[in-house]
Amino acid sequence: MAGSADEPVSSSGSTPAVVLVEPQLAENIGMVARAMLNCGLDDLRLVRPRADWPNEKAVAAASGADRVLEQARLYPSTAAATADLNLLFATTARSRAMTKWTLTPRAAASEIRRATAAGIGVGLLFGKEARGLGNDDVALSQAIIAIPLNPTFSSLNLAMAVLIVGYEWRMAANAVEAAAVATATVPGAVLQLPKETAPATAEQLQGLFEQLESELDRCGFLRIAEKRPIMVRNLRNLFGRAGLSAQEVRTLRGIISCLVAGPRRPRGGGGGA
Amino acid sequence: MAGSADEPVSSSGSTPAVVLVEPQLAENIGMVARAMLNCGLDDLRLVRPRADWPNEKAVAAASGADRVLEQARLYPSTAAATADLNLLFATTARSRAMTKWTLTPRAAASEIRRATAAGIGVGLLFGKEARGLGNDDVALSQAIIAIPLNPTFSSLNLAMAVLIVGYEWRMAANAVEAAAVATATVPGAVLQLPKETAPATAEQLQGLFEQLESELDRCGFLRIAEKRPIMVRNLRNLFGRAGLSAQEVRTLRGIISCLVAGPRRPRGGGGGA
């Protein structure tokens, strides 16, 4: 018994994690757990749920999927909940004023399968019932999953959205292909990294963002307070969309450090503007 | 205003009808209505719902899909609810001791699209929350839709089952093909009827079954009371599975009448044992 209680059923990377950001109703969390287990998913992560946790109403709504609820982990932020993951999908019905790869659940499912087969940790982000994901969470994600429903009545129950994405993930089981070898930055190829290259974790990306923004604050690029949030978001979106490898993140951080140090701190020869 | 209140939004045959057989909870009916409208479906039929109808809890759970609830029609039996329909799918998670064509929701979706495009009325049958459809309702159907979920946890919320079938129906919108011309009795070709042939309605099939069973009662074929229900079910299943045309039903009924009249009533020449 000892030592196994805290271990998740599936190790990170084998199945996608479902990340609920600020879910409002415990019943919905329970229904999500049920829908997840229907699809064979069990890695549930909760970011600041409004209801007390653990919660009896969630257990009742889970209709037997207690295991998923018992293993669910709580986090103070989306960044913390996704720190060990490499590839985040933001599920949304509303269109966003962001340049973002947008996939149907079906197209996303085969990408997710390819990713997890290659050891890439995948997170599926779902926002609160009333309003969906905030733009900051969307910006953290590498791509959007848009569920193509009735445009005149697209208000989808939270657990229903989880079910559709999970169902497509399950249906894609036979469509897994061997991990691809080429890198590419076109839609549909988001997960194709050279075999020897580890994709960045969300935590590594976060480190890059924080370094970048702190430097941009310092140099005055972000000095207009009203505009700062949207500028930060757009930058994160831009880099998040790129599907960076861990090595590329290190390279970018080195570039930022170097640019900051810049001409003020001569380091001998070498090029540079 | 006059004359339009009772008209369904979609005429029979343009979209599949969702038939809930003995639903237990009003909340689930509301969630079904919401899931239906998410997918662009609005023909909801209720067979002996346990809750009072109309029902405030259903309206609350529908989250704005009131229109579907307001138009929902109540029926005393599955046969009455499907009398105007030609092709019935029984949605089920349990396997049945019946020989039956079984399709995934995805395969069924393209069949449904082909059928409705050809003017064939389609009904999707869903059973009560706890136990699903009874075998008699399954036997009435031409095929089974089996949702391929986690075999170790397949207990699916009623509205979730409706959503998956409706979602696949919606996704199949681009896969509609011109109505096929060939008849066939192999799986996947269930809806292909010659253009000039009208498929039988459930009411016509019911008439055939009643005639057949009454004759079988009379001749003693169904005399063992304990065995009668299962024998009737198996017969209905057999004929239901055949995807009979209206003409074929008339032919069969004529055959039954003729067999009953048989050698006792000479009608002149002609072969026959």
Coordinates of C-alpha atoms in Angstrom, one line a residue:
Chain A
M1 CA 0.0 0.0 0.0
A2 CA 2.7 2.5 1.0
G3 CA 4.1 4.6 -1.7
S4 CA 1.4 4.1 -4.3
A5 CA -1.5 6.3 -3.1
D6 CA -0.2 9.4 -4.8
E7 CA 0.8 7.9 -8.1
P8 CA -1.5 8.7 -11.0
V9 CA -2.9 5.7 -12.9
S10 CA -1.4 6.9 -16.1
S11 CA 2.1 8.3 -16.2
S12 CA 2.2 11.8 -17.6
G13 CA 2.4 11.6 -21.4
S14 CA 0.5 8.4 -22.0
T15 CA -2.9 10.0 -22.0
P16 CA -3.8 13.7 -22.2
A17 CA -4.6 15.5 -19.0
V18 CA -7.9 17.3 -18.6
V19 CA -7.4 20.7 -17.0
L20 CA -10.5 22.5 -15.8
V21 CA -9.9 26.2 -15.2
E22 CA -12.1 27.7 -12.4
P23 CA -15.0 25.2 -12.8
Q24 CA -18.0 26.7 -11.0
L25 CA -20.2 23.7 -10.1
A26 CA -19.1 20.5 -8.3
E27 CA -21.8 18.6 -10.3
N28 CA -20.1 19.5 -13.5
I29 CA -16.7 18.3 -12.2
G30 CA -18.4 15.0 -11.4
M31 CA -19.9 14.7 -14.8
V32 CA -16.5 15.6 -16.4
A33 CA -15.0 12.7 -14.4
R34 CA -17.6 10.3 -15.6
A35 CA -17.2 11.5 -19.3
M36 CA -13.4 11.1 -18.9
L37 CA -13.6 7.6 -17.6
N38 CA -16.1 6.8 -20.4
C39 CA -13.3 7.7 -22.8
G40 CA -10.5 6.0 -20.8
L41 CA -9.0 9.3 -19.5
D42 CA -8.1 9.7 -15.8
D43 CA -5.7 12.6 -15.3
L44 CA -8.0 15.4 -14.0
R45 CA -6.5 18.7 -12.9
L46 CA -8.5 21.5 -11.3
V47 CA -7.4 25.1 -11.2
R48 CA -9.1 27.1 -8.4
P49 CA -12.5 25.2 -8.4
R50 CA -15.2 27.4 -6.8
A51 CA -16.7 24.6 -4.9
D52 CA -15.1 23.0 -1.8
W53 CA -13.0 20.0 -2.6
P54 CA -13.4 17.1 -2.2
N55 CA -17.1 17.5 -2.8
E56 CA -20.0 15.0 -2.3
K57 CA -22.0 16.5 -5.2
A58 CA -19.2 15.8 -7.5
V59 CA -19.1 12.2 -6.3
A60 CA -22.8 11.8 -6.9
A61 CA -22.6 13.2 -10.4
A62 CA -19.6 11.0 -11.3
S63 CA -21.9 7.9 -11.2
G64 CA -19.1 5.6 -10.2
A65 CA -16.1 7.4 -11.7
D66 CA -14.9 8.0 -8.2
R67 CA -11.3 7.0 -9.0
V68 CA -10.9 10.0 -11.3
L69 CA -12.1 12.4 -8.6
E70 CA -10.0 10.8 -5.9
Q71 CA -6.9 11.3 -8.1
A72 CA -7.8 14.8 -9.2
R73 CA -5.2 17.4 -8.3
L74 CA -5.7 21.0 -7.3
Y75 CA -3.6 23.9 -8.6
P76 CA -3.5 27.6 -7.9
S77 CA -2.9 28.5 -11.5
T78 CA -3.1 27.2 -15.0
A79 CA 0.6 27.6 -15.3
A80 CA 1.1 25.3 -12.2
A81 CA -1.4 22.8 -13.5
T82 CA 0.4 22.4 -16.8
A83 CA 4.0 22.8 -15.7
D84 CA 5.0 19.2 -16.6
L85 CA 3.1 19.2 -20.0
N86 CA 4.5 20.1 -23.4
L87 CA 1.5 20.7 -25.6
L88 CA -1.6 22.5 -24.5
F89 CA -4.9 22.7 -26.4
A90 CA -7.4 25.4 -25.4
T91 CA -11.0 24.2 -26.0
T92 CA -13.3 27.0 -26.9
A93 CA -16.5 27.8 -28.7
R94 CA -15.9 31.6 -29.0
S95 CA -13.6 32.9 -31.7
R96 CA -10.6 34.8 -30.3
A97 CA -8.7 37.9 -31.5
M98 CA -5.5 35.9 -31.6
T99 CA -3.6 34.2 -34.4
K100 CA -3.9 30.6 -33.4
W101 CA -3.9 27.2 -35.0
T102 CA -7.5 25.9 -34.7
L103 CA -8.3 22.3 -35.0
T104 CA -11.5 20.3 -34.9
P105 CA -11.7 17.7 -32.1
R106 CA -11.1 15.0 -34.8
A107 CA -8.0 16.6 -36.2
A108 CA -6.7 17.4 -32.7
A109 CA -7.3 13.8 -31.7
S110 CA -4.8 12.4 -34.1
E111 CA -2.3 15.1 -33.2
I112 CA -2.8 14.2 -29.5
R113 CA -2.3 10.5 -30.2
R114 CA 0.9 11.2 -32.1
A115 CA 2.2 13.4 -29.4
T116 CA 1.5 11.0 -26.5
A117 CA 2.9 8.1 -28.5
A118 CA 6.1 10.2 -28.8
G119 CA 6.2 10.8 -25.0
I120 CA 4.9 14.4 -25.3
G121 CA 2.7 15.4 -22.4
V122 CA -0.6 16.8 -23.6
G123 CA -3.1 19.0 -21.7
L124 CA -6.6 19.8 -22.7
L125 CA -7.8 23.1 -21.2
F126 CA -11.5 23.8 -20.5
G127 CA -12.7 27.1 -19.1
K128 CA -15.4 27.9 -16.6
E129 CA -19.0 27.0 -17.5
A130 CA -20.4 30.5 -18.1
R131 CA -17.6 32.1 -20.2
G132 CA -15.0 29.5 -21.2
L133 CA -11.3 30.1 -21.1
G134 CA -9.8 33.5 -20.5
N135 CA -7.6 34.9 -23.2
D136 CA -4.5 34.5 -21.0
D137 CA -5.1 30.7 -20.8
V138 CA -5.7 30.6 -24.5
A139 CA -2.5 32.4 -25.1
L140 CA -0.6 29.8 -23.1
S141 CA -1.8 27.1 -25.4
Q142 CA -0.2 25.9 -28.6
A143 CA -3.5 25.5 -30.4
I144 CA -7.3 25.8 -30.1
I145 CA -9.8 23.0 -30.3
A146 CA -13.0 24.4 -31.7
I147 CA -16.0 22.1 -31.5
P148 CA -18.1 22.6 -34.7
L149 CA -21.6 22.8 -33.4
N150 CA -24.8 24.7 -34.2
P151 CA -23.6 28.3 -34.6
T152 CA -26.9 29.6 -33.4
F153 CA -26.8 27.5 -30.2
S154 CA -23.3 26.7 -29.2
S155 CA -23.7 26.9 -25.4
L156 CA -22.2 23.5 -24.5
N157 CA -22.2 21.9 -21.1
L158 CA -18.7 21.6 -19.7
A159 CA -18.8 17.8 -19.4
M160 CA -20.2 17.6 -22.9
A161 CA -17.2 19.5 -24.3
V162 CA -14.9 17.1 -22.4
L163 CA -16.8 14.1 -23.8
I164 CA -16.5 15.2 -27.4
V165 CA -12.8 15.7 -27.2
G166 CA -12.3 12.5 -25.2
Y167 CA -14.5 10.6 -27.6
E168 CA -12.6 11.7 -30.6
W169 CA -9.3 10.9 -28.8
R170 CA -10.7 7.4 -28.2
M171 CA -11.9 7.0 -31.8
A172 CA -8.4 8.0 -33.0
A173 CA -6.8 5.0 -31.3
N174 CA -6.4 3.2 -34.6
A175 CA -5.1 6.2 -36.4
V176 CA -1.9 6.6 -34.4
E177 CA 1.1 6.8 -36.6
A178 CA 4.7 6.4 -35.9
A179 CA 6.2 9.5 -34.5
A180 CA 7.1 11.8 -37.3
V181 CA 10.7 12.9 -37.9
A182 CA 10.4 16.3 -39.6
T183 CA 10.0 19.6 -37.8
A184 CA 7.5 21.9 -39.3
T185 CA 5.5 25.0 -38.3
V186 CA 2.4 24.5 -40.4
P187 CA -0.9 23.4 -38.9
G188 CA -1.2 19.7 -38.6
A189 CA 2.5 19.3 -38.2
V190 CA 2.6 21.0 -34.8
L191 CA 3.8 17.8 -33.0
Q192 CA 6.5 16.7 -35.4
L193 CA 9.8 17.2 -33.8
P194 CA 13.1 15.4 -34.5
K195 CA 13.4 12.3 -32.4
E196 CA 16.3 13.6 -30.4
T197 CA 14.5 16.9 -29.5
A198 CA 12.5 17.2 -26.4
P199 CA 9.6 19.6 -26.6
A200 CA 9.6 22.4 -24.1
T201 CA 7.5 22.0 -21.0
A202 CA 5.0 24.7 -20.1
E203 CA 7.2 25.5 -17.1
Q204 CA 10.1 26.1 -19.4
L205 CA 8.0 28.3 -21.6
Q206 CA 6.8 30.2 -18.5
G207 CA 10.4 30.8 -17.5
L208 CA 11.1 32.2 -21.0
F209 CA 8.0 34.4 -20.8
E210 CA 8.8 35.8 -17.4
Q211 CA 12.4 36.6 -18.4
L212 CA 11.2 38.2 -21.6
E213 CA 8.5 40.3 -19.9
S214 CA 10.7 41.4 -17.0
E215 CA 13.3 42.5 -19.5
L216 CA 10.6 44.3 -21.6
D217 CA 9.3 46.0 -18.4
R218 CA 12.8 47.1 -17.6
C219 CA 13.5 48.6 -21.1
G220 CA 10.1 50.3 -21.1
F221 CA 8.6 48.3 -24.0
L222 CA 5.6 47.5 -21.7
R223 CA 5.5 50.8 -20.0
I224 CA 1.9 51.8 -21.0
A225 CA 0.0 50.1 -18.2
E226 CA -3.4 49.8 -20.0
K227 CA -1.7 48.0 -22.9
R228 CA 0.6 45.8 -21.0
P229 CA -1.8 42.8 -20.5
I230 CA -2.7 42.5 -24.1
M231 CA 0.9 42.9 -25.3
V232 CA 2.0 40.2 -22.9
R233 CA -0.7 37.9 -24.0
N234 CA 0.1 38.5 -27.7
L235 CA 3.7 37.7 -27.1
R236 CA 3.0 34.5 -25.2
N237 CA 0.6 33.5 -27.9
L238 CA 3.2 34.0 -30.5
F239 CA 5.8 31.9 -28.8
G240 CA 3.4 29.4 -27.5
R241 CA 2.1 28.8 -31.0
A242 CA 5.6 28.1 -32.3
G243 CA 5.8 24.7 -30.6
L244 CA 9.2 25.3 -29.1
S245 CA 11.6 22.6 -28.1
A246 CA 13.4 22.7 -24.7
Q247 CA 16.6 23.5 -26.6
E248 CA 14.9 26.4 -28.4
V249 CA 13.7 27.8 -25.2
R250 CA 17.2 27.8 -23.8
T251 CA 18.4 29.4 -27.0
L252 CA 15.8 32.1 -26.8
R253 CA 16.6 32.8 -23.1
G254 CA 20.2 33.1 -24.0
I255 CA 19.4 35.5 -26.8
I256 CA 17.4 37.7 -24.4
S257 CA 20.2 37.7 -21.9
C258 CA 22.7 38.5 -24.6
L259 CA 20.5 41.3 -26.0
V260 CA 20.1 42.7 -22.5
A261 CA 23.8 42.6 -21.8
G262 CA 24.3 43.9 -25.3
P263 CA 26.9 46.5 -26.3
R264 CA 27.1 47.7 -22.8
R265 CA 29.2 44.7 -21.8
P266 CA 31.8 43.8 -24.3
R267 CA 32.5 40.1 -24.6
G268 CA 35.2 40.1 -27.2
G269 CA 34.7 39.3 -30.9
G270 CA 31.7 37.9 -32.7
G271 CA 29.0 39.3 -34.9
G272 CA 25.7 41.0 -34.0
A273 CA 24.0 44.2 -35.0
Chain B
M1 CA -49.8 33.0 -35.4
A2 CA -52.7 30.6 -36.0
G3 CA -51.9 27.3 -37.6
S4 CA -48.2 27.4 -37.0
A5 CA -47.9 26.6 -33.3
D6 CA -48.1 22.8 -33.7
E7 CA -45.8 22.6 -36.7
P8 CA -42.4 21.1 -36.0
V9 CA -39.5 23.2 -37.1
S10 CA -38.2 20.5 -39.3
S11 CA -40.5 18.4 -41.4
S12 CA -40.3 14.7 -40.7
G13 CA -37.4 13.2 -42.7
S14 CA -35.1 16.2 -42.9
T15 CA -33.4 15.6 -39.6
P16 CA -33.5 12.4 -37.4
A17 CA -36.0 12.3 -34.5
V18 CA -34.7 11.6 -31.1
V19 CA -37.0 9.2 -29.2
L20 CA -36.5 8.9 -25.5
V21 CA -38.2 5.7 -24.2
E22 CA -39.3 6.0 -20.6
P23 CA -36.8 8.7 -19.5
Q24 CA -36.7 8.8 -15.7
L25 CA -35.4 12.3 -14.9
A26 CA -36.7 15.6 -16.2
E27 CA -33.2 17.1 -15.9
N28 CA -31.9 14.6 -18.3
I29 CA -34.7 15.4 -20.8
G30 CA -33.6 19.1 -20.5
M31 CA -30.0 18.2 -21.1
V32 CA -30.9 16.1 -24.1
A33 CA -32.8 19.1 -25.5
R34 CA -29.7 21.2 -25.1
A35 CA -27.4 18.6 -26.6
M36 CA -29.8 18.2 -29.5
L37 CA -29.9 21.9 -30.3
N38 CA -26.1 22.0 -30.0
C39 CA -26.1 19.6 -32.9
G40 CA -29.0 21.2 -34.9
L41 CA -31.6 18.6 -34.0
D42 CA -35.1 19.6 -32.8
D43 CA -37.5 16.7 -33.2
L44 CA -37.8 15.3 -29.6
R45 CA -40.3 12.5 -28.9
L46 CA -41.0 11.2 -25.4
V47 CA -42.4 7.8 -24.7
R48 CA -44.0 7.6 -21.2
P49 CA -41.6 9.9 -19.4
R50 CA -41.7 9.3 -15.6
A51 CA -41.7 13.0 -14.7
D52 CA -44.7 15.3 -15.1
W53 CA -44.7 17.1 -18.5
P54 CA -44.1 19.9 -19.2
N55 CA -41.5 20.2 -16.4
E56 CA -39.7 23.2 -14.9
K57 CA -36.6 21.1 -14.1
A58 CA -36.3 20.1 -17.7
V59 CA -36.5 23.8 -18.8
A60 CA -33.7 24.7 -16.3
A61 CA -31.5 21.9 -17.5
A62 CA -32.0 22.9 -21.2
S63 CA -30.1 26.1 -20.7
G64 CA -32.0 28.0 -23.4
A65 CA -33.0 25.1 -25.7
D66 CA -36.6 25.7 -24.7
R67 CA -37.8 25.5 -28.2
V68 CA -37.0 21.8 -28.4
L69 CA -38.8 21.1 -25.2
E70 CA -41.9 23.1 -26.2
Q71 CA -42.1 21.1 -29.4
A72 CA -41.5 17.8 -27.8
R73 CA -44.3 15.3 -28.3
L74 CA -45.5 12.6 -25.9
Y75 CA -46.5 9.1 -26.9
P76 CA -47.9 6.1 -25.1
S77 CA -45.6 3.6 -26.8
T78 CA -42.5 3.4 -28.9
A79 CA -44.6 2.1 -31.8
A80 CA -46.8 5.2 -31.6
A81 CA -43.7 7.5 -31.4
T82 CA -42.1 6.0 -34.5
A83 CA -45.2 5.3 -36.6
D84 CA -44.3 7.9 -39.3
L85 CA -40.6 6.9 -39.4
N86 CA -39.0 4.4 -41.8
L87 CA -35.6 3.6 -40.3
L88 CA -35.0 3.1 -36.6
F89 CA -31.7 2.9 -34.8
A90 CA -31.5 1.6 -31.3
T91 CA -28.7 3.2 -29.3
T92 CA -27.2 0.8 -26.8
A93 CA -24.1 0.0 -24.8
R94 CA -25.1 -3.5 -23.8
S95 CA -24.7 -6.3 -26.2
R96 CA -27.9 -8.1 -27.1
A97 CA -28.8 -11.7 -27.8
M98 CA -30.1 -10.7 -31.2
T99 CA -28.7 -10.8 -34.7
K100 CA -28.6 -7.2 -35.6
W101 CA -26.5 -4.9 -37.7
T102 CA -24.4 -2.8 -35.4
L103 CA -22.8 0.5 -36.4
T104 CA -20.6 3.0 -34.7
P105 CA -22.1 6.5 -34.4
R106 CA -19.8 7.6 -37.2
A107 CA -20.9 4.9 -39.6
A108 CA -24.5 5.4 -38.6
A109 CA -24.2 9.1 -39.2
S110 CA -23.5 8.8 -42.9
E111 CA -26.3 6.3 -43.3
I112 CA -28.6 8.7 -41.5
R113 CA -27.6 11.5 -43.8
R114 CA -28.1 9.4 -46.9
A115 CA -31.5 8.3 -45.6
T116 CA -32.8 11.8 -44.7
A117 CA -31.5 13.2 -48.0
A118 CA -33.6 10.6 -49.8
G119 CA -36.7 11.5 -47.7
I120 CA -36.5 8.5 -45.4
G121 CA -37.7 9.3 -41.9
V122 CA -35.1 8.3 -39.3
G123 CA -35.6 7.7 -35.6
L124 CA -32.8 7.4 -33.0
L125 CA -34.0 5.4 -29.9
F126 CA -32.6 5.9 -26.5
G127 CA -33.6 3.9 -23.4
K128 CA -34.1 4.8 -19.8
E129 CA -31.1 6.0 -17.8
A130 CA -30.6 3.0 -15.6
R131 CA -31.0 0.1 -18.1
G132 CA -31.1 1.4 -21.6
L133 CA -33.6 0.1 -24.2
G134 CA -35.7 -3.0 -23.6
N135 CA -35.2 -5.8 -26.1
D136 CA -38.6 -5.2 -27.6
D137 CA -37.6 -1.7 -28.6
V138 CA -34.3 -3.0 -30.0
A139 CA -36.2 -5.6 -32.0
L140 CA -38.3 -2.9 -33.6
S141 CA -35.2 -1.2 -34.9
Q142 CA -33.4 -1.9 -38.1
A143 CA -30.0 -1.5 -36.6
I144 CA -28.0 -0.8 -33.4
I145 CA -25.8 2.1 -32.8
A146 CA -23.1 1.0 -30.3
I147 CA -21.0 3.8 -28.9
P148 CA -17.4 2.5 -28.6
L149 CA -16.3 3.7 -25.1
N150 CA -14.2 2.3 -22.3
P151 CA -15.5 -1.3 -21.9
T152 CA -14.7 -1.2 -18.2
F153 CA -16.8 2.0 -17.6
S154 CA -19.5 2.3 -20.2
S155 CA -22.2 3.9 -18.1
L156 CA -23.0 6.9 -20.2
N157 CA -25.3 9.7 -19.2
L158 CA -28.4 9.8 -21.5
A159 CA -27.7 13.3 -22.8
M160 CA -24.1 12.3 -23.5
A161 CA -25.2 9.4 -25.6
V162 CA -27.6 11.7 -27.6
L163 CA -24.7 14.2 -28.0
I164 CA -22.3 11.7 -29.5
V165 CA -24.8 10.5 -32.0
G166 CA -25.9 14.0 -32.8
Y167 CA -22.3 15.3 -33.0
E168 CA -21.4 12.6 -35.5
W169 CA -24.6 13.4 -37.5
R170 CA -23.5 17.0 -37.6
M171 CA -19.9 16.1 -38.5
A172 CA -21.2 13.9 -41.4
A173 CA -22.8 16.9 -43.1
N174 CA -20.1 17.1 -45.7
A175 CA -20.2 13.4 -46.3
V176 CA -23.7 13.2 -47.7
E177 CA -23.7 11.4 -51.0
A178 CA -26.3 11.3 -53.6
A179 CA -29.0 8.7 -52.7
A180 CA -27.8 5.3 -53.9
V181 CA -29.7 3.3 -56.4
A182 CA -29.0 -0.3 -55.6
T183 CA -30.8 -2.5 -53.0
A184 CA -28.6 -4.5 -50.8
T185 CA -28.9 -6.4 -47.6
V186 CA -25.3 -6.1 -46.3
P187 CA -24.3 -3.8 -43.5
G188 CA -23.5 -0.3 -44.6
A189 CA -26.0 -0.5 -47.4
V190 CA -29.1 -0.6 -45.2
L191 CA -30.5 2.6 -46.7
Q192 CA -29.9 2.0 -50.3
L193 CA -33.3 1.5 -51.9
P194 CA -34.3 1.9 -55.5
K195 CA -35.5 5.5 -56.1
E196 CA -39.0 4.5 -56.9
T197 CA -39.4 2.4 -53.7
A198 CA -40.8 3.8 -50.5
P199 CA -39.3 2.2 -47.4
A200 CA -41.9 0.8 -45.0
T201 CA -43.0 2.9 -42.1
A202 CA -42.8 1.5 -38.6
E203 CA -46.6 1.5 -38.6
Q204 CA -46.7 -0.6 -41.7
L205 CA -44.2 -3.0 -40.1
Q206 CA -46.3 -3.1 -37.0
G207 CA -49.3 -4.1 -39.0
L208 CA -47.3 -6.9 -40.6
F209 CA -46.1 -8.1 -37.2
E210 CA -49.6 -8.1 -35.7
Q211 CA -51.0 -10.0 -38.6
L212 CA -48.2 -12.5 -38.4
E213 CA -48.4 -13.0 -34.7
S214 CA -52.1 -13.3 -34.6
E215 CA -51.9 -16.0 -37.3
L216 CA -49.1 -17.7 -35.4
D217 CA -51.2 -17.7 -32.2
R218 CA -54.0 -19.2 -34.1
C219 CA -52.0 -22.0 -35.7
G220 CA -50.4 -22.8 -32.3
F221 CA -46.9 -21.8 -33.3
L222 CA -46.7 -19.5 -30.3
R223 CA -48.7 -21.7 -27.9
I224 CA -46.0 -22.1 -25.2
A225 CA -46.7 -19.0 -23.1
E226 CA -43.3 -18.7 -21.5
K227 CA -41.6 -18.8 -24.9
R228 CA -44.0 -16.5 -26.7
P229 CA -42.4 -13.1 -25.9
I230 CA -38.9 -14.1 -27.0
M231 CA -40.2 -15.8 -30.1
V232 CA -42.2 -12.7 -31.1
R233 CA -39.2 -10.5 -30.4
N234 CA -36.9 -12.6 -32.6
L235 CA -39.4 -12.6 -35.4
R236 CA -39.8 -8.8 -35.3
N237 CA -36.0 -8.5 -35.1
L238 CA -35.6 -10.6 -38.2
F239 CA -38.1 -8.6 -40.3
G240 CA -37.1 -5.3 -38.8
R241 CA -33.5 -6.0 -39.8
A242 CA -34.4 -6.6 -43.3
G243 CA -35.1 -2.9 -44.1
L244 CA -38.4 -3.7 -45.9
S245 CA -40.0 -1.4 -48.4
A246 CA -43.7 -0.6 -48.1
Q247 CA -44.3 -2.8 -51.1
E248 CA -42.4 -5.7 -49.5
V249 CA -44.6 -5.4 -46.4
R250 CA -47.7 -5.5 -48.5
T251 CA -46.3 -8.6 -50.3
L252 CA -45.5 -10.3 -47.0
R253 CA -48.9 -9.6 -45.7
G254 CA -50.4 -11.0 -48.8
I255 CA -48.2 -14.1 -48.4
I256 CA -49.4 -14.6 -44.8
S257 CA -53.1 -14.2 -45.8
C258 CA -52.6 -16.6 -48.7
L259 CA -50.8 -19.2 -46.5
V260 CA -53.5 -19.0 -43.9
A261 CA -56.2 -19.4 -46.5
G262 CA -54.0 -22.1 -48.1
P263 CA -55.2 -25.4 -49.5
R264 CA -58.5 -25.1 -47.7
R265 CA -59.7 -22.5 -50.2
P266 CA -58.9 -23.5 -53.7
R267 CA -58.2 -20.5 -56.0
G268 CA -57.5 -22.3 -59.3
G269 CA -54.2 -23.1 -60.8
G270 CA -50.7 -22.1 -59.8
G271 CA -47.8 -23.8 -58.1
G272 CA -46.9 -24.0 -54.4
A273 CA -46.3 -26.9 -52.1

